[in-house]
Short mmCIF file of C-alpha atoms and ligand atoms in Angstrom, two decimals:
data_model
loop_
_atom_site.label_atom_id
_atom_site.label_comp_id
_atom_site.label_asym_id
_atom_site.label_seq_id
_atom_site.Cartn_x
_atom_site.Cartn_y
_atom_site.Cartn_z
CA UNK A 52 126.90 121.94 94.06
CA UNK A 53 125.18 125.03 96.39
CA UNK A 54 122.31 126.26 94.94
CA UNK A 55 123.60 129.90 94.81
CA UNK A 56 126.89 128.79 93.05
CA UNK A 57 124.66 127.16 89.83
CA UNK A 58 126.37 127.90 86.72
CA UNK A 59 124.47 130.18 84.63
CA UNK A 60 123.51 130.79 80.93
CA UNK A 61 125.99 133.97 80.01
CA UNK A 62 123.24 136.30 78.68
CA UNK A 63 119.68 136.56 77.94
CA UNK A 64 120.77 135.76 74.28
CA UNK A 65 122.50 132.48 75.27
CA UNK A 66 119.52 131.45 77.05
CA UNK A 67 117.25 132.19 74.53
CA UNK A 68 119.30 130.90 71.99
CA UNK A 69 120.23 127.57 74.33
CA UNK A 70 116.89 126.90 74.53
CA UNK A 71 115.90 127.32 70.64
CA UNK A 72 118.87 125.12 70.20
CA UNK A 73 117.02 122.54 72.19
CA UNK A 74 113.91 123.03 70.28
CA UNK A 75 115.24 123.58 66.91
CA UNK A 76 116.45 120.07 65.57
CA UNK A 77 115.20 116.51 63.87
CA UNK A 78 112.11 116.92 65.18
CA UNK A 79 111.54 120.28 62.77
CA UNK A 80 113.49 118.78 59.53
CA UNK A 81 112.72 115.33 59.78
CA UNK A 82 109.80 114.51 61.85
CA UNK A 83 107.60 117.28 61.16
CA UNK A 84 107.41 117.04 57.27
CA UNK A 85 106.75 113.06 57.77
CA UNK A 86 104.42 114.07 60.31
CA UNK A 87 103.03 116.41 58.24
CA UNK A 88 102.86 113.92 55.02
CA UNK A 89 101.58 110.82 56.97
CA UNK A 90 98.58 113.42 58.33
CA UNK A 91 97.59 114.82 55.17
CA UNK A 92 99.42 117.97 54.79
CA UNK A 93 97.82 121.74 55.81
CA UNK A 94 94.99 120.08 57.77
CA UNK A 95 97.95 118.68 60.17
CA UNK A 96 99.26 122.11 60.24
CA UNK A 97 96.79 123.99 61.48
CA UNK A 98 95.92 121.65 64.42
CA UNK A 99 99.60 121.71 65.17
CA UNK A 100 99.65 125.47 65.32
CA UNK A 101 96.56 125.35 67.47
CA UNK A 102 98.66 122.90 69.93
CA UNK A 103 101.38 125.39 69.77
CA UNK A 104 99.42 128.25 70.73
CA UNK A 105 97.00 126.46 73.06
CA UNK A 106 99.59 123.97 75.08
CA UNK A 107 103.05 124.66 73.72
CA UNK A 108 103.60 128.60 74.99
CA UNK A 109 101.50 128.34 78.49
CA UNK A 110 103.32 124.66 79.16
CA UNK A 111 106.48 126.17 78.04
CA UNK A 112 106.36 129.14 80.06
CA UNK A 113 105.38 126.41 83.32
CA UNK A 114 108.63 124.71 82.91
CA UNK A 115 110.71 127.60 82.78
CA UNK A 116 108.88 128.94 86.30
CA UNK A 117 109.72 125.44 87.56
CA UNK A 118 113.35 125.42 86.36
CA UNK A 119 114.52 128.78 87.68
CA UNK A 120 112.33 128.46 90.58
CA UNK A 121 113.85 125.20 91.48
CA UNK A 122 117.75 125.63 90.21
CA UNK A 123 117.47 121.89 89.88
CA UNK A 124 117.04 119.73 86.79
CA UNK A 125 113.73 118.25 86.11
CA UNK A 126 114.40 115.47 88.59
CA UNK A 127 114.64 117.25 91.45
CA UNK A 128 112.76 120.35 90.66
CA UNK A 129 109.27 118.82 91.71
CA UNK A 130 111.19 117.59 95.46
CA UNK A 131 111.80 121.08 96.13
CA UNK A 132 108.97 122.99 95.02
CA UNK A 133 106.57 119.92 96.42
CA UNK A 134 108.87 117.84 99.20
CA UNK A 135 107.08 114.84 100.34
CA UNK A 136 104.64 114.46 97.93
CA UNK A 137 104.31 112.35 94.75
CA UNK A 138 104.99 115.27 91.83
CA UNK A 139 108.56 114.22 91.91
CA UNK A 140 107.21 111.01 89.94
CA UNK A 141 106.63 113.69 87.09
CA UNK A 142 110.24 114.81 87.77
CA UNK A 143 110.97 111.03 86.98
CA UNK A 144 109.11 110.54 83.84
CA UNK A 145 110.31 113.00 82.25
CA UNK A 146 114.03 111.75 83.25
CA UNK A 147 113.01 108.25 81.60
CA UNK A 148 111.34 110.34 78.47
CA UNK A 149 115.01 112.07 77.71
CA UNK A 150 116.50 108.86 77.92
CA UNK A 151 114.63 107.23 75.63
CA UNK A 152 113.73 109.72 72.89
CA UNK A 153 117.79 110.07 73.05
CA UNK A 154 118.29 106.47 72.29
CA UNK A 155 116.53 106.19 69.09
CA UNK A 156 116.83 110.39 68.26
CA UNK A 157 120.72 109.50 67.77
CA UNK A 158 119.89 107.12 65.53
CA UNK A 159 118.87 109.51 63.13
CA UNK A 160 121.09 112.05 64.12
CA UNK A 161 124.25 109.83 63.09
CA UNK A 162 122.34 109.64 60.02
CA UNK A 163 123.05 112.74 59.12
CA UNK A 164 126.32 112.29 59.14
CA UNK A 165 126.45 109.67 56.67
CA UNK A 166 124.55 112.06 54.32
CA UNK A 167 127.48 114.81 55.27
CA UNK A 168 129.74 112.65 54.41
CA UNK A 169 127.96 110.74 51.09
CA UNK A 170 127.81 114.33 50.12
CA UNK A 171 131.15 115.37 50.93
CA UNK A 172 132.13 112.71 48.72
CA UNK A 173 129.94 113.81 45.47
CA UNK A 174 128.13 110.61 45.73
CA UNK A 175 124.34 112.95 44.98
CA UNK A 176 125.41 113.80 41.38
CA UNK A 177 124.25 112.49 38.43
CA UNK A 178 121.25 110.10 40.59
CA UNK A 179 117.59 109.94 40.18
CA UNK A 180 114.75 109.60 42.88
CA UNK A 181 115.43 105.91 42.77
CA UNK A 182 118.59 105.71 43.16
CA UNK A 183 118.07 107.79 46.40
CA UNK A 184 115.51 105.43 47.80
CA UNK A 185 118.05 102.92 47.24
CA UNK A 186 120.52 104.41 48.92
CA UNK A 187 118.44 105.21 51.92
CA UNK A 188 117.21 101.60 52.18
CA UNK A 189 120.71 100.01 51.83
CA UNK A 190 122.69 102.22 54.16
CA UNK A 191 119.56 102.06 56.97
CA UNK A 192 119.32 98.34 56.97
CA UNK A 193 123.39 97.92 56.85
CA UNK A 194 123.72 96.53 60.22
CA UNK A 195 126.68 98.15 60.73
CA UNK A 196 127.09 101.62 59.13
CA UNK A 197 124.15 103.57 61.30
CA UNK A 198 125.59 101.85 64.57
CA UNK A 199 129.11 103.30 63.45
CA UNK A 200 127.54 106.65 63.51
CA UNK A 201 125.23 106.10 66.46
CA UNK A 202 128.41 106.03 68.28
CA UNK A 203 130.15 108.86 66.65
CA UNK A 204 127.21 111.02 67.20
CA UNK A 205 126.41 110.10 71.26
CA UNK A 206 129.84 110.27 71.73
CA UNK A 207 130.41 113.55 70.85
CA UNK A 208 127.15 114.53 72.84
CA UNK A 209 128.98 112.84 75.48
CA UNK A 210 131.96 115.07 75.01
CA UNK A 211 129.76 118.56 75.26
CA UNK A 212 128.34 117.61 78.11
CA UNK A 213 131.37 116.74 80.14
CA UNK A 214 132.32 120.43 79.01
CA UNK A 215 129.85 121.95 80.79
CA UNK A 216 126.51 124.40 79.96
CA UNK A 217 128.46 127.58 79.08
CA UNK A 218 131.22 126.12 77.21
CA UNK A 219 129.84 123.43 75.79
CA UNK A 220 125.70 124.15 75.56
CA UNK A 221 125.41 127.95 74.89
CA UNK A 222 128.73 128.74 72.98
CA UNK A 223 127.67 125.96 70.34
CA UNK A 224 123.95 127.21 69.71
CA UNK A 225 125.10 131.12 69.23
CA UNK A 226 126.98 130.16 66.23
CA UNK A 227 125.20 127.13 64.88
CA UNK A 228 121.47 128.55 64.63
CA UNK A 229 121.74 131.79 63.09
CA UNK A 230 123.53 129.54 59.86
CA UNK A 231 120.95 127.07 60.07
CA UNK A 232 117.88 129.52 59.49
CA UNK A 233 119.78 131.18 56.78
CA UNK A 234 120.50 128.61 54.68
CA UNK A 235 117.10 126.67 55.38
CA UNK A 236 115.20 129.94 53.89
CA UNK A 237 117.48 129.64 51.21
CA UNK A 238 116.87 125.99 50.70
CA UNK A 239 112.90 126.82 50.58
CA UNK A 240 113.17 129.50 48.19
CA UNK A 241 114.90 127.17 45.54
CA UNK A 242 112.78 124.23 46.11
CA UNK A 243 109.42 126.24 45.72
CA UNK A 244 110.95 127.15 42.21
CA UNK A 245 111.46 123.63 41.04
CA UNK A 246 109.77 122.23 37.78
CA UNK A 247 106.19 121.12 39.30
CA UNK A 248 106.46 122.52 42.97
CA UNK A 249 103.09 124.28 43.03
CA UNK A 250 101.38 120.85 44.02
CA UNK A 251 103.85 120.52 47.33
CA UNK A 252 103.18 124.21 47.72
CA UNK A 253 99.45 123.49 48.00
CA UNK A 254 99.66 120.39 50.09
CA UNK A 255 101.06 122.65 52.50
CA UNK A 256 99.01 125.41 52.84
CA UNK A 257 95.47 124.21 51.28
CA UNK A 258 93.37 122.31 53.99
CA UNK A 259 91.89 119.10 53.54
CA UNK A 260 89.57 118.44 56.69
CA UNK A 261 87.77 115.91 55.59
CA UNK A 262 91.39 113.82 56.21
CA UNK A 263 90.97 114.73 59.79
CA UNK A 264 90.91 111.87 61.75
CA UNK A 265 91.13 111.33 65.79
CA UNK A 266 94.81 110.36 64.61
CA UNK A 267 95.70 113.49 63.36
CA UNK A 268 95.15 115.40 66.68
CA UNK A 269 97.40 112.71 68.73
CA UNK A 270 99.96 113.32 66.24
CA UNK A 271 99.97 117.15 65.97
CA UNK A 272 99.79 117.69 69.44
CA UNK A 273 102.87 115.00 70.07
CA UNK A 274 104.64 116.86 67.59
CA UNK A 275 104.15 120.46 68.97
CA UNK A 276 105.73 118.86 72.46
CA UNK A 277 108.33 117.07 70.43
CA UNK A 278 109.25 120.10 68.49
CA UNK A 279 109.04 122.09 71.12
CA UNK A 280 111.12 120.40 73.57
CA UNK A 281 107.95 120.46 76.01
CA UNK A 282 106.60 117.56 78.27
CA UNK A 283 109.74 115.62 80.03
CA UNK A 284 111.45 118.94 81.68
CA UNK A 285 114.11 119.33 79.63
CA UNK A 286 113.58 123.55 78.96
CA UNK A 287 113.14 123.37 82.93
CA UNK A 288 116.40 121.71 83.20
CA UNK A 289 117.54 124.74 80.91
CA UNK A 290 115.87 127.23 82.46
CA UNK A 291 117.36 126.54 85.96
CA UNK A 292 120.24 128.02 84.41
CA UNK A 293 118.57 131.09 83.23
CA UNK A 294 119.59 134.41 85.42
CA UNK A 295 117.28 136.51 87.24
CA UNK A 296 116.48 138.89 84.23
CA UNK A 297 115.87 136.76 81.72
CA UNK A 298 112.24 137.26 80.58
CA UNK A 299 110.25 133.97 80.99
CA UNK A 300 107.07 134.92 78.92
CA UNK A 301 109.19 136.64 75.56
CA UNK A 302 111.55 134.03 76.20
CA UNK A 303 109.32 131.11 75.41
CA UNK A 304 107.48 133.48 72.08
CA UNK A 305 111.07 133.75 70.58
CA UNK A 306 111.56 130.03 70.58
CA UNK A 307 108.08 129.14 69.66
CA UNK A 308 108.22 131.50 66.71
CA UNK A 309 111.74 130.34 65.71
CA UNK A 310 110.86 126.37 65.82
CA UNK A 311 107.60 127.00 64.19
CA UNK A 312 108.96 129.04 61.63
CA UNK A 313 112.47 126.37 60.86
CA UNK A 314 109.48 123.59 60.92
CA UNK A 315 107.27 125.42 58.19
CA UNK A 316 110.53 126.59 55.95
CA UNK A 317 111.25 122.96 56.25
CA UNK A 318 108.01 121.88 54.98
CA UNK A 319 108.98 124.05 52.34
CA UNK A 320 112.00 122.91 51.25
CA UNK A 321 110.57 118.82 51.54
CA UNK A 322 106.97 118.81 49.75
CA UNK A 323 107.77 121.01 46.63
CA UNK A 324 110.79 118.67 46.04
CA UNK A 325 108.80 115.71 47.18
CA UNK A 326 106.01 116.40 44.30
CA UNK A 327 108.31 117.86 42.30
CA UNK A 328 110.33 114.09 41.63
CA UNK A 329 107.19 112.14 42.12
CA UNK A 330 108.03 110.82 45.71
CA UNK A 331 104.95 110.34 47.94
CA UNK A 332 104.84 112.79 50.71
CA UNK A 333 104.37 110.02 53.11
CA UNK A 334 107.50 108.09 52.77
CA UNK A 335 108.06 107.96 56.64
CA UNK A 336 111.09 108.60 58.68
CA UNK A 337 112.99 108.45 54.97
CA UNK A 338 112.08 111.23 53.28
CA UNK A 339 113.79 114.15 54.04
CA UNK A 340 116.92 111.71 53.05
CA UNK A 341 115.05 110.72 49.73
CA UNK A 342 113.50 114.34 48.95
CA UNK A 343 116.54 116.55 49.62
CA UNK A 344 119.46 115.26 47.55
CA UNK A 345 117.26 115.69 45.09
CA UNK A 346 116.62 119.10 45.54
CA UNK A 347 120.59 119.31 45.41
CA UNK A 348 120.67 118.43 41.90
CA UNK A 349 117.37 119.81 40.60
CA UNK A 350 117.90 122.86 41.89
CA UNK A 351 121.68 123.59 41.52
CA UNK A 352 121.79 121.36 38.24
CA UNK A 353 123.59 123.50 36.02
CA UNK A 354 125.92 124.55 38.84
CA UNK A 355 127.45 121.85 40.22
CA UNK A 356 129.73 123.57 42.52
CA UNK A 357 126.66 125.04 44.32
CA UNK A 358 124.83 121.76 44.42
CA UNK A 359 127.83 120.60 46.67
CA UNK A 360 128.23 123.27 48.60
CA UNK A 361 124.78 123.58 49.84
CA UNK A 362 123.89 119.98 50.12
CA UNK A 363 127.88 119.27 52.49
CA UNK A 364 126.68 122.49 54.39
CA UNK A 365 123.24 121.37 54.54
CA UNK A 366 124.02 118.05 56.49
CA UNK A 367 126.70 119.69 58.34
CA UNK A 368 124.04 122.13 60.03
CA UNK A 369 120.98 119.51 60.26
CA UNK A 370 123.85 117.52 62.29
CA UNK A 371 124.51 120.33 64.03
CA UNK A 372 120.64 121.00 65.10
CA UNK A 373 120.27 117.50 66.08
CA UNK A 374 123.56 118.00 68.25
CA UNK A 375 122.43 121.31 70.42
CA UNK A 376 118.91 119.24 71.04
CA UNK A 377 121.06 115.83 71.70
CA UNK A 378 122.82 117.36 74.43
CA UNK A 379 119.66 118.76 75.53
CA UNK A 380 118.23 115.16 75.66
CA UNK A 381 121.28 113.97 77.51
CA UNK A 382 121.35 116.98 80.30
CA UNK A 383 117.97 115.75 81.79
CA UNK A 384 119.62 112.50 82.78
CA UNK A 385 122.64 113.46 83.69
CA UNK A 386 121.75 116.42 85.61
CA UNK A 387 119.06 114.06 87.31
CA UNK A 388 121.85 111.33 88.43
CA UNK A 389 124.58 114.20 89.56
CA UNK A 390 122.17 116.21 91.70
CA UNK A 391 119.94 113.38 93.28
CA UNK A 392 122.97 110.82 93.69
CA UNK A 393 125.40 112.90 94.13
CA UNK A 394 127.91 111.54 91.16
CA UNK A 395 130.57 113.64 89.20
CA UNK A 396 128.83 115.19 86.08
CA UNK A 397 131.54 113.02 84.21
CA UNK A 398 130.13 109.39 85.63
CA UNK A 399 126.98 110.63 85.55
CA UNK A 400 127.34 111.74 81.82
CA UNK A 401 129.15 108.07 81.18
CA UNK A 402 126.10 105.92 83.08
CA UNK A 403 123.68 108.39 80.93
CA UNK A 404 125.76 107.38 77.54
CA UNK A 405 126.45 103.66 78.02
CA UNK A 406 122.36 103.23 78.25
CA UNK A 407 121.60 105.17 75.20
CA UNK A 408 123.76 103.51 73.23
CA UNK A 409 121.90 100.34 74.05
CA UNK A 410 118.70 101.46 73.57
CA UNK A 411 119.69 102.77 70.13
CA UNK A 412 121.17 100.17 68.95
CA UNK A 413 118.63 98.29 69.16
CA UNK A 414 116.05 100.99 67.98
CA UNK A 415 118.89 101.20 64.91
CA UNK A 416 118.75 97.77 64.21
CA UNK A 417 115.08 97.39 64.40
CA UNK A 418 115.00 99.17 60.89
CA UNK A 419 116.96 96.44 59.83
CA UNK A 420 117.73 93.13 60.62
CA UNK A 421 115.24 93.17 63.85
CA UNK A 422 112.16 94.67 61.74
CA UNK A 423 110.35 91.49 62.28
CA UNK A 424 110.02 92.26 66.29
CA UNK A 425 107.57 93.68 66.57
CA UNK A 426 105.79 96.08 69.86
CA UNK A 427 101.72 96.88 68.98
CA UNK A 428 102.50 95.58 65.46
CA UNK A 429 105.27 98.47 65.06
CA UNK A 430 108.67 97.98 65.16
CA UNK A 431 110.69 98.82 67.97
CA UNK A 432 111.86 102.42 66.83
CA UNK A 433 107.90 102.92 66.00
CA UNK A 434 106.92 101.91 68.90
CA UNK A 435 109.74 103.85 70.90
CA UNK A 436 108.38 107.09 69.03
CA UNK A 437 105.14 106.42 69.61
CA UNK A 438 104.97 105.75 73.32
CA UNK A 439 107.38 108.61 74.00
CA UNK A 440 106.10 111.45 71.32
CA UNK A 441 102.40 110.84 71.53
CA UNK A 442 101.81 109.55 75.20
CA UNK A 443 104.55 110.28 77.53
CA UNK A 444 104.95 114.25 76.18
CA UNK A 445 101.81 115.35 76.32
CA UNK A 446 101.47 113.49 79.50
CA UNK A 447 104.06 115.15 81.11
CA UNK A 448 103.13 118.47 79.45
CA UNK A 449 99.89 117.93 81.24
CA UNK A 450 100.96 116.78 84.79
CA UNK A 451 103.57 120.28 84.62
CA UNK A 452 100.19 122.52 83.76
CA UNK A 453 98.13 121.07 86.71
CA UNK A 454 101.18 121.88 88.69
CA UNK A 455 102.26 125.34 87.62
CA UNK A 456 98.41 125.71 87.83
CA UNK A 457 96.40 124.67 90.81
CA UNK A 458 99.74 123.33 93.43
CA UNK A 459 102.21 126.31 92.70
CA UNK A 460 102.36 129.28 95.51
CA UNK A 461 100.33 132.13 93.27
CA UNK A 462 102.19 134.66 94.24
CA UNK A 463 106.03 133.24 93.39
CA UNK A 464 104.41 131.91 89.73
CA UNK A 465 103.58 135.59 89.80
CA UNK A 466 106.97 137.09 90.88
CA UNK A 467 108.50 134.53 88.07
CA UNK A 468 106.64 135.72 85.13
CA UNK A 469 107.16 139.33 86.02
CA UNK A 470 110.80 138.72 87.42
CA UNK A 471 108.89 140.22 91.07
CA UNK A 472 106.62 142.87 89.89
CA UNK A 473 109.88 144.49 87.41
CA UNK A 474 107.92 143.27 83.96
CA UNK A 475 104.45 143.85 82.85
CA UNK A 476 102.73 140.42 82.09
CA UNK A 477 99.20 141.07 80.94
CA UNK A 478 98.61 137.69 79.55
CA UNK A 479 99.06 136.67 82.72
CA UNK A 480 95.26 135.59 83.87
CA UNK A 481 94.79 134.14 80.52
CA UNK A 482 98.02 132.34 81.06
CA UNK A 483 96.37 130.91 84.58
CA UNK A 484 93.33 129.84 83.17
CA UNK A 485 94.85 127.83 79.89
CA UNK A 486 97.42 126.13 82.27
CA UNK A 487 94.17 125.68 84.71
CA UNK A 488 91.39 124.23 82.57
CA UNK A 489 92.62 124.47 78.68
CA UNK A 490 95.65 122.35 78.86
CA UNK A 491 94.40 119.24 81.18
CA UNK A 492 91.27 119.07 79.39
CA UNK A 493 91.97 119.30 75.91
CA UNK A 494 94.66 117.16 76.21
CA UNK A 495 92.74 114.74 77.74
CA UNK A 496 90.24 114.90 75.37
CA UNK A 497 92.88 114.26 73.05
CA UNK A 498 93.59 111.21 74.44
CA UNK A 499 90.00 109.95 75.10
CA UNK A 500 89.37 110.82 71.30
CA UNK A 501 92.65 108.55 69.97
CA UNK A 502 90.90 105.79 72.32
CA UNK A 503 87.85 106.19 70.07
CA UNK A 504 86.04 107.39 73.36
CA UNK A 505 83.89 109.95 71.08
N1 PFF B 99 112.84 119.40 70.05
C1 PFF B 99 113.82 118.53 69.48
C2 PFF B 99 113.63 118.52 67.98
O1 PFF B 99 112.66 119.10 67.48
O2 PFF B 99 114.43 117.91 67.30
C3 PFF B 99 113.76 117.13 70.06
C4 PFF B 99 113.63 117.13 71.54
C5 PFF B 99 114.63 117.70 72.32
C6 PFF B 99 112.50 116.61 72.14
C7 PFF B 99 114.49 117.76 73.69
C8 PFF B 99 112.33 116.68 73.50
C9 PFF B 99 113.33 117.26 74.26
F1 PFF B 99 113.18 117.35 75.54
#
């Protein structure tokens, strides 16, 4: 494809709205409150919105200079703004990132759709909190149910992806976040009513530093580039489709304000139910799908037509969330192969599918009959987590700073934050500086900590 004929997102909106769909997903419902609950609750929190503030907005607003700068994916976008020289090996990592975080991602996201469809089927009413840790531990070590849904779920990934970014990526994201938010406030609002909710409640929002460990800053500042979508290029890939108008810096505030505020509503929803039934907060990658069927009941009890309702539509949209950030996931790779080897968008969609679906089914299966391989003593989905949340992210998060920062022409990073001169920008400097000294460093430092260097 020429450069000047790249498809673009249809409006500011659809960008905007693309890109939240990317950031909004599993990583706010499910991974942030078992984040949060592993890490000790509001202590997590705070460090996480430090992250956000401190790396997530300047490294965010980097990859969207490099993306429209470029018009190529995350691949390619470091050989043109730095031919001949080794940045494109960031390009790469980050390709390698998407593909993995997709393979075991869909493994949860075809969860999901079990839930959607045990719910469809009535299957939450009339059980207790231990019947819903049953059910959890049966279906996820089935050895064939999750891989039935792994498929279903890349599949249709697949399918938006062949369709194209305006079809496929932006039309799907206008309608499915605006319902999402909606109906996760309303979630919240009944779960902080439940019988005993006041404990999750202060979990949440009542510090406790002396739980602070080196491990809690790894793990909020992987999740802020998890949540966030930041570190492997993939709102670069996004944002070489943004036009010439759309506004880089309030671009990348809208979607850090809307995935911060989806992840703390969900917190909301998970830790006042969590307490409110008795179930430990940190139950792991389970327990938003042992916590929230209860809330179903609990709070819809005496209306049982409500309880379904909310908990089918519930699924339906967390499915949904995971989708817009799946195909976000899969675009890296496939835009990497079609632009850099010149394949059809369709082979290089089916090369990108056929590998994810072995990597997660053996990340699926590693919660199940395969548990007892083990990587670093974790199991293979652990471990696949792990090295791509906590190391490669922020890695790549930190390699795009130094980039934007010290190699980037000053004057076109200038012309791209203030679309040439057109915008006023007067975070600017401070924007330089963070991206100069803040982000490399305290990352680092970060790093060096979790090694027990202090
Ligand atoms: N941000 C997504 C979520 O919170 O579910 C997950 C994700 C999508 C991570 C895209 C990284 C990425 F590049």
């Amino acid at each position: 494809m020429q450069q000047n004929e790249r498809i673009n997102f249809g409006s500011k909106l659809g960008a905007i709205l693309a890109a939240a769909g990317s950031a909004v997903g599993l990583g706010n419902v499910w991974r942030f409150p078992y984040e949060t609950g592993n890490h000790g609750g509001a202590a997590f929190i705070l460090i996480y919105l430090g992250c956000i503030f401190l790396f997530g907005l300047p490294i965010m607003i980097s990859e969207f200079v490099i993306g429209r700068r470029s018009k190529a994916s995350t691949g390619k976008a470091y050989q043109v703004l730095a031919p001949r020289t080794p940045w494109k090996w960031v390009g790469y990592m980050g390709v390698l990132t998407g593909f993995l975080i997709l393979g075991y991602y869909a493994v949860v996201a075809g969860w999901t759709l079990e839930y959607v469809v045990q719910a469809a089927m009535g299957n939450f009413f009339g059980k207790e909190a231990a019947d819903f840790i049953a059910m959890f531990s049966d279906f996820s070590q089935d050895p064939l149910r999750p891989l039935l849904w792994l498929f279903v779920f890349v599949l249709t990934t697949h399918f938006v992806i062949v369709k194209g970014v305006k079809e496929g990526i932006e039309r799907s994201s206008k309608v499915m976040m605006p319902i999402l938010f909606v109906l996760v406030l309303l979630l919240a609002v009944c779960s902080v009513m439940l019988p005993g909710a006041g404990e999750g409640v202060e979990f949440l929002l009542k510090p406790d530093f002396s739980k602070v460990t080196s491990d809690v800053f790894l793990g909020a500042m992987g999740q802020a580039f998890f949540s966030m979508s930041l570190g492997m290029g993939c709102l670069s890939t996004y944002a070489s489709y943004f036009g010439k108008d759309t506004r880089l810096g309030a671009t990348a505030m809208s979607v850090g304000v809307i995935d911060t505020l989806i992840a703390i509503l969900a917190g909301l929803i998970i830790f006042p139910a969590a307490f409110s039934v008795g179930i430990q907060p940190d139950a792991g990658p389970s327990l938003i799908f042992i916590t929230l069927p209860n809330v179903f009941q609990q709070a819809f009890g005496g209306w049982p037509v409500l309880a379904y309702i909310c908990a089918v539509a519930f699924y339906v949209l967390l499915a949904m969330a995971a989708l817009t950030s799946t195909i976000s996931l899969h675009e890296v790779p496939t835009a990497f192969l079609h632009e850099q080897f010149g394949f059809t968008r369709g082979k290089a969609a089916r090369i990108v599918t056929v590998g994810v679906l072995g990597v997660g089914i053996v990340s699926s299966l590693a919660l199940g009959d395969w548990s007892g391989y083990t990587v670093c003593g974790k199991n293979f989905f652990d471990a696949l987590d792990f090295l791509t949340a906590k190391i490669m992210l922020p890695l790549g998060g930190m390699f795009g700073a130094v980039f934007v920062g010290w190699k980037l022409d000053r004057r076109l990073l200038h012309d791209e934050v203030t679309n040439c001169g057109r915008l006023r920008a007067p975070y600017y400097p401070l924007f330089v500086l963070i991206l100069r000294y803040l982000c490399p460093v305290g990352i680092a430092l970060i790093f060096i900590n979790e090694l027990g260097g202090f």
